[in-house]
Short mmCIF file of C-alpha atoms and ligand atoms in Angstrom, two decimals:
data_model
loop_
_atom_site.label_atom_id
_atom_site.label_comp_id
_atom_site.label_asym_id
_atom_site.label_seq_id
_atom_site.Cartn_x
_atom_site.Cartn_y
_atom_site.Cartn_z
CA MET A 973 18.15 164.80 174.32
CA GLY A 974 21.14 162.77 175.72
CA THR A 975 24.43 161.86 173.72
CA THR A 976 26.25 158.91 174.31
CA VAL A 977 29.93 159.64 175.39
CA MET A 978 32.20 157.21 174.56
CA SER A 979 35.26 156.62 176.38
CA ALA A 980 38.88 157.25 174.75
CA PRO A 981 40.13 153.42 174.41
CA ARG A 982 42.68 152.82 177.39
CA THR A 983 46.18 151.98 176.75
CA GLU A 984 47.95 148.94 177.92
CA LEU A 985 51.24 147.65 177.73
CA MET A 986 53.61 144.40 177.77
CA TYR A 987 54.99 142.97 181.08
CA ILE A 988 58.97 142.04 180.54
CA ASP A 989 61.42 141.54 183.01
CA GLY A 990 59.12 143.36 185.87
CA GLU A 991 58.50 146.50 183.63
CA TRP A 992 55.18 147.37 181.46
CA VAL A 993 56.85 148.28 178.33
CA ARG A 994 55.50 149.33 175.07
CA GLY A 995 58.12 147.11 173.18
CA SER A 996 60.05 147.80 170.14
CA SER A 997 57.33 148.72 167.83
CA GLU A 998 54.90 151.29 167.99
CA GLU A 999 52.04 149.17 166.33
CA THR A 1000 49.23 148.76 168.19
CA ILE A 1001 46.40 145.88 168.43
CA ARG A 1002 43.05 147.32 169.27
CA VAL A 1003 40.81 145.60 171.37
CA ALA A 1004 36.96 145.66 170.67
CA ASN A 1005 33.88 145.39 172.83
CA PRO A 1006 31.76 143.00 170.85
CA THR A 1007 28.57 144.15 172.22
CA THR A 1008 29.12 148.20 171.39
CA GLU A 1009 31.57 147.19 168.27
CA SER A 1010 33.80 150.41 169.60
CA VAL A 1011 37.50 150.01 170.40
CA ILE A 1012 37.79 150.08 173.97
CA ALA A 1013 41.57 149.73 174.54
CA THR A 1014 44.89 149.15 173.12
CA VAL A 1015 47.95 146.70 173.59
CA PRO A 1016 51.91 146.72 171.65
CA LYS A 1017 51.77 144.98 168.75
CA GLY A 1018 54.70 142.68 170.07
CA THR A 1019 57.50 141.84 167.77
CA ARG A 1020 59.75 138.49 167.83
CA GLU A 1021 62.43 140.79 169.82
CA ASP A 1022 60.00 141.35 172.32
CA ALA A 1023 59.10 137.57 172.81
CA LYS A 1024 63.07 136.83 173.02
CA LYS A 1025 63.42 139.81 175.49
CA ALA A 1026 60.82 137.55 177.56
CA LEU A 1027 62.17 134.67 176.84
CA ASP A 1028 65.48 135.68 178.33
CA SER A 1029 64.22 137.18 181.36
CA ALA A 1030 61.96 134.46 182.22
CA ALA A 1031 65.23 132.19 182.00
CA LYS A 1032 66.96 134.38 184.33
CA ALA A 1033 64.21 134.29 186.87
CA GLN A 1034 63.67 131.21 186.87
CA LYS A 1035 66.74 129.66 188.37
CA LYS A 1036 66.23 131.60 191.86
CA TRP A 1037 62.30 130.55 191.73
CA GLU A 1038 62.70 127.10 191.57
CA GLU A 1039 65.00 127.70 194.50
CA LEU A 1040 61.95 128.63 196.70
CA PRO A 1041 60.39 125.67 198.65
CA PRO A 1042 57.24 124.75 196.76
CA LEU A 1043 55.40 125.99 199.85
CA GLU A 1044 56.51 129.53 199.07
CA ARG A 1045 55.71 129.52 195.61
CA ALA A 1046 52.18 128.21 196.75
CA SER A 1047 52.18 131.29 199.53
CA PHE A 1048 52.27 133.95 196.42
CA MET A 1049 49.67 131.63 194.10
CA LEU A 1050 46.99 131.85 197.19
CA LYS A 1051 47.48 135.61 197.19
CA MET A 1052 46.99 135.50 193.96
CA ALA A 1053 43.91 133.97 194.21
CA HIS A 1054 42.45 135.86 197.12
CA MET A 1055 43.13 138.98 195.08
CA ILE A 1056 41.15 137.31 192.12
CA ARG A 1057 38.19 136.53 194.91
CA GLU A 1058 38.41 140.32 195.75
CA ARG A 1059 38.43 141.77 192.29
CA LYS A 1060 36.14 139.05 191.04
CA GLU A 1061 33.40 142.48 190.09
CA GLU A 1062 35.87 144.09 188.36
CA LEU A 1063 37.49 141.31 186.55
CA ALA A 1064 34.16 140.16 184.95
CA ARG A 1065 33.37 143.14 183.78
CA VAL A 1066 36.63 143.65 181.74
CA LEU A 1067 35.88 140.02 180.68
CA THR A 1068 32.52 140.66 179.99
CA THR A 1069 33.30 144.04 177.92
CA GLU A 1070 36.13 142.19 175.68
CA GLN A 1071 34.53 139.13 174.95
CA GLY A 1072 30.84 139.23 175.30
CA LYS A 1073 29.55 136.72 177.66
CA PRO A 1074 27.08 137.40 179.96
CA LEU A 1075 28.44 138.83 183.39
CA PHE A 1076 27.19 135.84 185.34
CA GLU A 1077 29.57 133.30 183.46
CA SER A 1078 32.06 135.68 183.77
CA ARG A 1079 31.64 135.63 187.28
CA LEU A 1080 32.20 132.13 186.76
CA GLU A 1081 34.87 131.77 184.97
CA VAL A 1082 37.01 134.39 187.24
CA GLU A 1083 35.90 132.44 190.36
CA GLY A 1084 37.66 129.15 188.21
CA SER A 1085 40.54 131.08 187.65
CA ALA A 1086 41.07 131.92 191.33
CA SER A 1087 40.55 127.91 191.87
CA HIS A 1088 43.26 127.07 189.21
CA PHE A 1089 45.67 128.79 191.72
CA GLU A 1090 44.12 127.40 194.94
CA TYR A 1091 43.90 123.80 193.64
CA PHE A 1092 47.78 123.93 191.91
CA ALA A 1093 48.63 125.83 195.43
CA GLU A 1094 47.86 121.99 197.35
CA PHE A 1095 50.33 120.13 195.27
CA ALA A 1096 53.32 121.98 197.09
CA ARG A 1097 54.33 119.10 199.42
CA ARG A 1098 52.94 116.85 196.77
CA ILE A 1099 55.54 117.24 193.86
CA GLU A 1100 56.38 113.30 194.49
CA GLY A 1101 59.16 111.26 192.97
CA ASP A 1102 59.98 108.16 193.15
CA VAL A 1103 62.27 105.89 195.38
CA LEU A 1104 63.28 102.55 194.20
CA PRO A 1105 65.45 99.38 194.93
CA SER A 1106 68.23 99.36 192.40
CA ASP A 1107 69.22 96.12 191.06
CA ASN A 1108 72.23 95.96 192.86
CA PRO A 1109 73.22 96.19 196.60
CA ARG A 1110 73.29 99.33 198.44
CA GLN A 1111 72.48 101.33 195.83
CA THR A 1112 69.43 103.38 195.58
CA VAL A 1113 67.35 104.72 192.39
CA MET A 1114 65.64 107.78 192.77
CA ILE A 1115 63.12 109.71 190.00
CA LEU A 1116 63.28 113.36 190.57
CA LYS A 1117 60.31 115.78 189.41
CA LEU A 1118 62.06 118.96 188.07
CA PRO A 1119 61.20 121.95 186.98
CA ILE A 1120 61.10 122.52 183.28
CA GLY A 1121 62.53 126.05 182.75
CA VAL A 1122 60.62 128.29 180.74
CA VAL A 1123 57.08 127.71 179.74
CA ALA A 1124 55.37 129.68 177.06
CA ALA A 1125 51.67 129.73 177.79
CA ILE A 1126 49.54 131.07 174.31
CA THR A 1127 45.97 131.36 175.14
CA PRO A 1128 42.74 131.46 173.51
CA TRP A 1129 40.19 134.11 173.45
CA ASN A 1130 36.89 132.48 174.82
CA PHE A 1131 37.89 131.70 178.45
CA PRO A 1132 40.40 134.80 178.50
CA SER A 1133 40.74 134.39 182.04
CA ALA A 1134 40.72 130.83 183.32
CA MET A 1135 42.80 129.99 180.29
CA VAL A 1136 45.53 132.05 181.73
CA ALA A 1137 45.15 130.88 185.05
CA ARG A 1138 45.24 126.83 184.17
CA LYS A 1139 48.24 127.53 182.34
CA LEU A 1140 50.03 130.04 184.84
CA ALA A 1141 49.45 128.04 188.42
CA PRO A 1142 50.41 124.41 187.10
CA ALA A 1143 53.66 126.25 185.88
CA LEU A 1144 54.41 128.33 188.83
CA ILE A 1145 54.19 125.83 191.59
CA THR A 1146 56.66 123.28 189.57
CA GLY A 1147 59.33 126.29 189.84
CA ASN A 1148 58.96 127.39 185.86
CA SER A 1149 58.98 130.96 184.80
CA VAL A 1150 56.31 131.75 182.13
CA VAL A 1151 55.59 133.97 179.06
CA VAL A 1152 52.23 134.28 178.60
CA LYS A 1153 50.99 135.28 175.13
CA PRO A 1154 47.26 135.86 175.00
CA SER A 1155 44.77 136.26 172.21
CA SER A 1156 44.59 139.53 170.14
CA ASN A 1157 40.81 139.29 170.57
CA THR A 1158 41.01 139.22 174.17
CA PRO A 1159 44.31 140.31 175.82
CA LEU A 1160 42.85 142.67 178.73
CA SER A 1161 42.21 139.93 180.98
CA ALA A 1162 45.46 138.86 180.83
CA VAL A 1163 46.72 141.85 181.36
CA GLU A 1164 44.60 142.17 184.27
CA MET A 1165 45.87 138.54 185.88
CA VAL A 1166 49.65 139.63 185.55
CA LYS A 1167 48.86 142.98 187.24
CA ILE A 1168 47.55 140.26 189.85
CA ALA A 1169 51.03 138.33 189.66
CA GLU A 1170 52.92 141.84 190.06
CA GLU A 1171 50.70 142.89 193.15
CA ALA A 1172 51.01 139.73 194.85
CA GLY A 1173 54.68 140.14 194.93
CA ILE A 1174 55.73 137.47 192.52
CA PRO A 1175 59.54 138.37 191.40
CA LYS A 1176 60.46 140.02 188.55
CA GLY A 1177 60.80 138.04 184.97
CA VAL A 1178 59.02 135.22 186.41
CA VAL A 1179 56.07 135.98 184.99
CA ASN A 1180 56.15 137.74 181.60
CA LEU A 1181 53.54 139.20 179.38
CA VAL A 1182 53.81 139.60 175.56
CA THR A 1183 50.65 140.61 173.06
CA GLY A 1184 50.71 140.58 169.37
CA ASP A 1185 50.03 137.55 166.80
CA GLY A 1186 50.55 134.14 166.89
CA SER A 1187 52.29 134.07 163.40
CA GLU A 1188 54.81 135.95 164.79
CA VAL A 1189 55.03 136.52 168.97
CA GLY A 1190 53.71 132.83 169.27
CA ASP A 1191 56.01 131.95 166.86
CA GLU A 1192 58.77 132.98 168.25
CA LEU A 1193 57.85 132.09 171.76
CA CYS A 1194 56.89 128.01 170.08
CA GLY A 1195 60.50 128.13 168.18
CA ASN A 1196 62.86 129.57 170.59
CA LYS A 1197 65.36 127.26 172.26
CA ALA A 1198 64.75 128.88 175.62
CA THR A 1199 61.59 127.51 175.97
CA GLY A 1200 60.71 124.12 177.49
CA LEU A 1201 57.09 123.29 177.31
CA VAL A 1202 54.85 124.99 174.89
CA THR A 1203 51.45 124.98 176.93
CA MET A 1204 48.59 126.15 174.03
CA THR A 1205 44.89 126.08 173.94
CA GLY A 1206 43.45 126.86 170.50
CA SER A 1207 42.26 125.98 167.36
CA THR A 1208 43.90 122.55 166.00
CA GLU A 1209 44.96 124.43 162.79
CA ALA A 1210 46.86 126.70 165.08
CA GLY A 1211 47.87 123.50 167.06
CA ARG A 1212 49.21 121.84 163.98
CA LYS A 1213 51.63 124.95 163.08
CA ILE A 1214 52.60 125.01 167.00
CA MET A 1215 54.06 121.80 166.21
CA GLN A 1216 55.80 122.43 163.63
CA SER A 1217 57.64 125.82 165.00
CA ALA A 1218 58.16 123.58 168.14
CA SER A 1219 59.97 120.86 166.66
CA ASN A 1220 62.84 123.45 166.13
CA GLN A 1221 64.02 123.21 169.67
CA LEU A 1222 62.20 119.67 170.46
CA GLY A 1223 60.08 120.99 173.05
CA LYS A 1224 57.50 119.55 175.14
CA LEU A 1225 54.18 120.24 174.07
CA ILE A 1226 50.44 120.73 175.57
CA LEU A 1227 47.95 121.59 173.11
CA GLU A 1228 44.44 121.85 174.28
CA LEU A 1229 42.23 121.87 170.64
CA GLY A 1230 38.86 122.11 169.33
CA GLY A 1231 35.94 119.71 169.80
CA LYS A 1232 32.78 118.31 168.43
CA ALA A 1233 31.01 117.31 171.24
CA PRO A 1234 28.05 114.64 170.43
CA PHE A 1235 25.03 115.25 172.61
CA ILE A 1236 23.23 111.88 173.38
CA VAL A 1237 19.56 111.57 174.08
CA TRP A 1238 18.49 108.16 174.73
CA ARG A 1239 14.49 107.16 175.13
CA ASP A 1240 14.76 106.55 178.96
CA ALA A 1241 16.64 109.43 180.11
CA ASP A 1242 15.34 112.20 182.43
CA MET A 1243 13.67 114.51 179.27
CA GLU A 1244 13.15 117.65 181.46
CA TRP A 1245 16.79 117.72 182.97
CA ALA A 1246 18.46 116.28 179.54
CA LEU A 1247 16.83 119.55 177.63
CA LYS A 1248 18.17 121.85 180.16
CA CYS A 1249 21.27 120.42 179.98
CA ALA A 1250 21.34 120.53 175.88
CA VAL A 1251 20.53 124.30 176.07
CA TRP A 1252 23.33 125.40 178.56
CA ALA A 1253 25.81 122.78 176.29
CA ARG A 1254 24.96 124.66 173.29
CA TYR A 1255 24.22 128.43 174.19
CA TRP A 1256 26.73 128.61 177.21
CA ASN A 1257 29.52 131.40 176.18
CA CYS A 1258 27.22 131.49 173.14
CA GLY A 1259 28.26 128.34 171.92
CA GLN A 1260 32.21 129.60 171.82
CA THR A 1261 33.46 126.73 174.36
CA CYS A 1262 35.58 123.79 173.51
CA ILE A 1263 33.41 121.33 175.23
CA SER A 1264 30.01 122.82 173.83
CA SER A 1265 27.30 119.99 172.40
CA GLU A 1266 28.19 120.37 168.82
CA ARG A 1267 25.88 117.78 167.14
CA MET A 1268 22.67 116.33 168.69
CA TYR A 1269 21.87 112.64 168.41
CA LEU A 1270 18.36 112.06 169.41
CA ASP A 1271 16.85 108.52 170.01
CA ARG A 1272 14.26 108.61 166.78
CA SER A 1273 11.28 107.43 169.23
CA VAL A 1274 11.73 110.68 171.53
CA LYS A 1275 13.22 113.24 169.21
CA GLY A 1276 10.03 114.76 167.88
CA ARG A 1277 9.07 115.93 171.63
CA PHE A 1278 12.37 116.41 172.58
CA LEU A 1279 13.24 118.65 169.50
CA THR A 1280 9.92 120.67 169.56
CA LYS A 1281 10.96 121.39 173.40
CA PHE A 1282 14.34 122.26 172.45
CA VAL A 1283 13.54 124.97 170.17
CA GLU A 1284 11.25 126.69 172.55
CA MET A 1285 13.58 126.80 175.29
CA SER A 1286 16.23 128.15 172.78
CA LYS A 1287 13.52 130.77 171.47
CA ALA A 1288 12.76 131.86 174.92
CA LEU A 1289 16.68 132.90 175.84
CA ARG A 1290 17.42 136.49 176.21
CA ILE A 1291 19.66 138.08 174.07
CA GLY A 1292 21.07 141.20 175.25
CA ASP A 1293 24.03 143.31 176.63
CA PRO A 1294 25.97 140.72 178.74
CA LEU A 1295 26.41 143.46 181.11
CA SER A 1296 22.61 143.73 181.55
CA LYS A 1297 21.05 141.47 184.60
CA GLY A 1298 18.93 138.98 182.92
CA THR A 1299 20.77 138.61 179.62
CA ASP A 1300 21.25 134.89 178.48
CA LEU A 1301 23.18 135.34 175.38
CA GLY A 1302 25.25 138.04 174.34
CA PRO A 1303 27.25 138.38 171.35
CA MET A 1304 30.10 136.43 169.64
CA VAL A 1305 33.45 137.30 170.51
CA SER A 1306 34.07 138.88 166.81
CA MET A 1307 32.46 139.90 163.49
CA ARG A 1308 34.63 137.42 162.16
CA GLU A 1309 33.62 134.27 164.30
CA ARG A 1310 30.05 135.70 163.56
CA GLU A 1311 30.52 135.04 159.72
CA THR A 1312 32.07 131.60 160.47
CA SER A 1313 29.05 130.41 161.92
CA GLU A 1314 26.68 131.73 159.35
CA ARG A 1315 28.66 130.07 156.57
CA PHE A 1316 27.54 126.82 158.07
CA VAL A 1317 23.97 127.75 158.57
CA GLU A 1318 24.18 128.62 154.83
CA LEU A 1319 25.19 125.11 154.49
CA ALA A 1320 21.61 123.95 155.32
CA GLY A 1321 19.05 123.18 153.13
CA GLY A 1322 21.40 120.70 151.26
CA GLU A 1323 20.72 117.04 151.43
CA GLY A 1324 16.94 117.25 153.47
CA SER A 1325 18.54 119.56 156.04
CA LYS A 1326 16.36 122.50 157.16
CA VAL A 1327 17.04 125.68 159.55
CA ILE A 1328 13.99 125.13 162.07
CA LEU A 1329 14.77 128.04 164.25
CA GLY A 1330 17.57 131.28 164.02
CA GLY A 1331 20.00 131.72 161.94
CA ARG A 1332 19.74 135.55 161.42
CA ARG A 1333 21.29 138.14 163.00
CA PRO A 1334 18.67 139.29 165.69
CA THR A 1335 16.91 142.31 164.61
CA SER A 1336 16.45 143.63 168.39
CA MET A 1337 20.22 144.25 168.51
CA LYS A 1338 21.35 147.31 166.93
CA LYS A 1339 24.69 146.83 167.63
CA GLY A 1340 27.23 143.94 168.42
CA TRP A 1341 28.01 140.33 166.74
CA TYR A 1342 25.06 138.70 167.88
CA LEU A 1343 23.80 135.74 165.93
CA GLU A 1344 20.43 134.15 166.81
CA PRO A 1345 20.09 130.38 168.39
CA THR A 1346 20.01 128.23 165.59
CA VAL A 1347 18.86 124.88 165.21
CA ILE A 1348 19.26 122.57 161.98
CA ASP A 1349 17.38 119.42 161.63
CA GLY A 1350 17.85 116.86 159.17
CA VAL A 1351 21.36 116.63 158.82
CA GLN A 1352 23.53 114.14 157.27
CA GLN A 1353 26.47 112.30 159.12
CA ASP A 1354 28.83 113.38 156.58
CA SER A 1355 27.90 116.58 156.18
CA PRO A 1356 30.67 119.76 157.47
CA LEU A 1357 27.70 120.77 159.99
CA VAL A 1358 28.70 117.26 161.62
CA GLN A 1359 32.18 117.05 160.82
CA LYS A 1360 33.47 120.58 161.61
CA GLU A 1361 33.80 122.74 164.65
CA ILE A 1362 30.85 125.27 164.95
CA PHE A 1363 32.11 127.59 167.37
CA GLY A 1364 28.59 129.40 167.75
CA PRO A 1365 25.28 129.21 169.09
CA VAL A 1366 24.38 126.52 166.10
CA VAL A 1367 23.12 122.68 166.36
CA PRO A 1368 22.88 119.81 163.53
CA VAL A 1369 20.27 117.71 164.92
CA LEU A 1370 20.64 113.67 163.83
CA GLU A 1371 18.44 111.00 164.78
CA VAL A 1372 19.20 107.15 165.73
CA ASP A 1373 17.64 103.87 166.06
CA SER A 1374 19.79 102.28 168.62
CA PHE A 1375 22.47 103.16 171.15
CA ASP A 1376 25.71 101.51 169.49
CA GLN A 1377 24.84 103.79 166.49
CA ALA A 1378 25.04 106.66 168.67
CA ILE A 1379 28.33 105.55 169.81
CA ASP A 1380 29.27 104.53 166.24
CA MET A 1381 28.17 108.13 164.96
CA ALA A 1382 29.87 110.16 168.08
CA ASN A 1383 33.26 108.46 167.55
CA ASP A 1384 33.25 109.30 163.65
CA SER A 1385 34.83 112.62 164.02
CA ASP A 1386 38.23 113.89 163.73
CA TYR A 1387 37.83 115.53 167.09
CA GLY A 1388 37.66 114.35 170.23
CA LEU A 1389 37.52 115.99 173.47
CA ALA A 1390 34.21 116.18 175.00
CA SER A 1391 31.13 113.88 175.24
CA TYR A 1392 27.56 113.91 176.41
CA VAL A 1393 25.13 110.99 177.03
CA PHE A 1394 21.81 110.91 178.64
CA THR A 1395 20.59 107.62 179.62
CA LYS A 1396 19.31 105.85 182.88
CA ASP A 1397 20.39 102.36 181.78
CA ASN A 1398 23.81 101.07 183.29
CA GLY A 1399 24.71 99.32 180.45
CA ASN A 1400 24.30 102.04 178.34
CA VAL A 1401 26.43 104.11 180.74
CA MET A 1402 29.47 101.56 180.75
CA LYS A 1403 29.13 101.34 177.14
CA ALA A 1404 29.47 105.09 176.78
CA MET A 1405 32.37 105.19 179.55
CA HIS A 1406 34.58 102.53 177.72
CA LYS A 1407 33.61 102.65 173.72
CA ILE A 1408 33.44 106.81 173.25
CA ARG A 1409 36.41 107.48 172.14
CA PHE A 1410 36.81 111.22 173.67
CA GLY A 1411 38.83 112.22 176.64
CA GLU A 1412 35.61 113.19 178.37
CA THR A 1413 32.04 111.73 179.36
CA TYR A 1414 29.51 113.86 181.03
CA VAL A 1415 26.56 111.22 181.76
CA ASN A 1416 23.42 112.64 182.82
CA GLN A 1417 25.36 116.21 183.49
CA VAL A 1418 27.03 119.06 181.93
CA GLY A 1419 30.55 120.86 182.23
CA PRO A 1420 32.47 122.96 182.84
CA GLU A 1421 35.11 120.22 183.62
CA GLN A 1422 36.61 119.98 187.02
CA LEU A 1423 40.23 120.75 188.14
CA GLN A 1424 40.64 117.27 189.46
CA GLY A 1425 39.41 115.96 186.25
CA ALA A 1426 42.41 115.35 183.33
CA HIS A 1427 41.05 117.69 180.43
CA THR A 1428 42.62 115.95 177.52
CA GLY A 1429 41.43 115.59 173.83
CA PHE A 1430 41.79 112.25 171.62
CA ARG A 1431 42.61 112.32 167.78
CA MET A 1432 42.79 116.30 166.44
CA SER A 1433 41.52 117.25 170.09
CA GLY A 1434 44.76 117.43 171.50
CA LEU A 1435 47.81 116.34 173.18
CA GLY A 1436 48.94 115.85 177.01
CA ALA A 1437 46.08 117.19 179.55
CA GLU A 1438 45.53 120.07 181.43
CA GLY A 1439 44.05 119.87 185.02
CA SER A 1440 44.63 117.23 187.85
CA ARG A 1441 48.13 115.62 188.68
CA TYR A 1442 48.41 114.19 185.27
CA GLY A 1443 48.62 118.26 183.64
CA LEU A 1444 50.56 118.94 186.56
CA GLU A 1445 52.91 116.45 186.00
CA LEU A 1446 53.29 117.50 182.38
CA TYR A 1447 54.92 120.82 183.69
CA THR A 1448 57.77 118.98 185.34
CA GLN A 1449 61.23 117.39 183.82
CA LEU A 1450 61.91 113.85 185.27
CA LYS A 1451 65.36 113.26 186.24
CA THR A 1452 66.70 109.99 187.40
CA CYS A 1453 69.53 109.40 190.12
CA TYR A 1454 71.60 106.42 190.68
CA ILE A 1455 73.16 106.22 194.07
CA ASP A 1456 76.02 104.32 195.54
CA TRP A 1457 75.85 104.29 199.14
CA SER A 1458 77.88 101.12 199.38
CA ASP A 1459 81.35 101.11 201.55
CA ARG A 1460 83.03 99.31 198.92
CA PRO A 1461 81.52 101.78 195.59
CA GLY A 1462 82.04 99.75 192.19
CA LEU A 1463 80.82 96.94 190.81
CA PRO A 1464 82.42 93.94 189.48
CA TYR A 1465 81.55 94.27 185.73
CA LEU A 1466 82.04 97.66 186.11
CA PHE A 1467 85.76 97.57 185.73
CA PRO A 1468 87.00 94.08 184.93
CA TYR A 1469 90.43 95.05 183.42
CA ASN A 1470 92.91 93.50 185.39
P1 NAD B 2480 43.66 130.21 167.39
O1 NAD B 2480 44.44 128.90 167.24
O2 NAD B 2480 42.91 131.05 166.62
O3 NAD B 2480 44.39 131.30 168.71
C1 NAD B 2480 44.65 130.27 170.30
C2 NAD B 2480 45.93 131.45 170.27
O4 NAD B 2480 47.10 130.59 169.59
C3 NAD B 2480 46.20 132.57 170.35
O5 NAD B 2480 46.74 133.36 171.11
C4 NAD B 2480 47.00 132.78 168.84
O6 NAD B 2480 47.23 133.76 168.79
C5 NAD B 2480 47.85 131.60 169.02
N1 NAD B 2480 48.59 131.19 167.65
C6 NAD B 2480 47.53 131.22 166.56
N2 NAD B 2480 48.51 130.89 165.62
C7 NAD B 2480 49.74 130.34 166.49
C8 NAD B 2480 50.95 129.92 165.91
N3 NAD B 2480 51.27 130.02 164.58
N4 NAD B 2480 52.07 129.87 166.50
C9 NAD B 2480 51.71 130.20 167.68
N5 NAD B 2480 50.91 130.86 168.48
C10 NAD B 2480 49.74 130.57 167.55
O7 NAD B 2480 42.18 129.94 168.80
P2 NAD B 2480 41.00 130.92 169.29
O8 NAD B 2480 39.99 130.95 167.70
O9 NAD B 2480 41.72 132.06 170.12
O10 NAD B 2480 40.14 129.98 170.03
C11 NAD B 2480 39.28 128.85 169.55
C12 NAD B 2480 39.27 127.73 169.45
O11 NAD B 2480 40.13 127.26 170.70
C13 NAD B 2480 38.85 126.38 169.05
O12 NAD B 2480 38.71 125.89 168.28
C14 NAD B 2480 38.43 125.79 170.16
O13 NAD B 2480 37.98 124.84 170.43
C15 NAD B 2480 39.74 126.02 170.89
N6 NAD B 2480 39.63 125.71 172.31
C16 NAD B 2480 40.18 124.64 172.87
C17 NAD B 2480 40.21 124.31 174.36
C18 NAD B 2480 40.51 123.08 174.95
O14 NAD B 2480 40.84 122.91 176.03
N7 NAD B 2480 40.78 122.18 174.20
C19 NAD B 2480 39.64 125.54 175.04
C20 NAD B 2480 39.32 126.50 174.96
C21 NAD B 2480 39.09 126.91 173.57
#
C-alpha cells in the first residue's frame, strides 16, 4: 500500500532593495493549495517597517531608472516577457497550485502576463507629450509626461500573475519604480514574477515585493508620502479603505474593483454560440473573475429553451484536480470564498426563486474548496443575488420582455465593469453600446479583455483604467513648460513698473 508523501512547505522571502529578506517580524503567512487544502509555502508577514523600507529603496532606485532611455527600460521588459514564456509551464503550475484554476487557464494567464510586458514595451518610443503654440510671439508651450515616482501595486488572488504584470509593465516603461503587495492567498506567482525581474537584470530597488496584510502593509503603502501612485485591483470594500488611506498623501489612484456583469440574451441571438459564451463567462476561473457573468437576463420567448440547455452544459462540466488534463472546473481559492458563495445560495427560495442546479459541495471530491455549478431561476431584480457580487460558480436567472427593459435592469446596479449582449439586431447593438453604463460591453463574444482596450469601471467598479494608452497615461505626471526663445525676453504686461 502506498502512502501519500506530503512535501514540506517551501519558504519564500520578500524582495527589498535587491535582497531577498525575511523582514522585521518572525511571523509568516501560510499559503494553502485549494485542491488539497494543505500548506504549500510560507511567506513573511511583512510589517509597516518593511513597507517603509521597500518604499525607501524604490524612491532611491527610481531616480536612476527614469534616467534610462525608455528603449533600455523596454529591453528589460522584453527579457522578462521572454523568460515568462520560456517558463510558462512551471509558472502555470505554481499558479494552479496556489489558486486552483485549471492548468489550461493558468497557461493562458501566464501568456497574458508576458503580453503585458511586450505591449507596454512597445510604448518606449511613444510616451508622447505635446508641443503647443503660445499666446505670445516666440514662445512655446510644452506638455511633458514624466514618471510619477514610486508606484504601490496591490494585487488580488484571482489573477495572481497577470495582475502583477498589468501593474508592473506600465509602471516600468514610464520610469517609475514599484513596490508590489500581492494577496496573501496567492503570493507565490508574484514571488516568481519578481524573481524573473531580478534575473532579467532590472536594477536593484526598482522592483520590490512585500508580502503581508492589506490592513498593515497595504495601508502603509497607500498612506505613505513616498508613494506617488496606488494601483490596486480588488474588492470595492478594500478600494474604499484605500481611498481613505491614500487621502493622507493625496496620491494618485487607479482602482479596479468588483463587478456584477449582466449577460443579456435576446431572441434573435445565435443560441448555440450564446450558450457556449454563457458557460465560459460564468464558470471560467470557477466564477472568480471580475468580468464574470453574474446575472443572466433572458428574453422570455427563448428563456425555457436556453435555460434547459445552459443547465445541461453546466452539469456536464468536469469538476476535478485542476492539474489534471480534462478538468473544466477547479476548486475555489479558499474556504472563506466558498462559504461566501454558499451564503448566496442559501438566499434562494425567497420570492419564488429556486436552485435548479447545484448549490452543494461535490461529493466526488474528498478534499478541496469545490462548489458545484449552480443556477438559480426566478430571481427578483432587488434580490442580493442580483445586486451583490457573487464571486463563485453561481448564477441567478431573470427574464425580460423587451430589450430596453434588459438595459434598464442591467444598469440598475452599484457596479459597472463588464456587460454582455447577444443579439443580431444592429439597433440593439448600438443601443447597448450607448446605453449600457458599463466600462466594457462584449457584443456576441466573451472576455478576457484585450491589452489595447481600456479596462475601466463605472460607478463603484473603480477609478481610472488599466491597459491601453489611456491606462498608461495614468502612470505619468503631466508637466507644462513655458519657454521664451525671443531675442528680447519679457512681455510688456509683465514689467509695467517704469
Ligand atoms: P481584496 O479587496 O480582499 O484584496 C485585494 C488586495 O487589496 C489584496 O492584496 C489585499 O491585501 C489588499 N487590501 C485589502 N485591504 C486593504 C487596505 N485596507 N489597504 C491596502 N490594501 C488592502 O480582493 P480579493 O478578494 O483579493 O479579490 C477579489 C475582488 O477583486 C473581487 O471583488 C473582484 O471583483 C475584484 N477584482 C477586480 C478586477 C478588476 O479588474 N476590476 C480584477 C480582478 C479582481
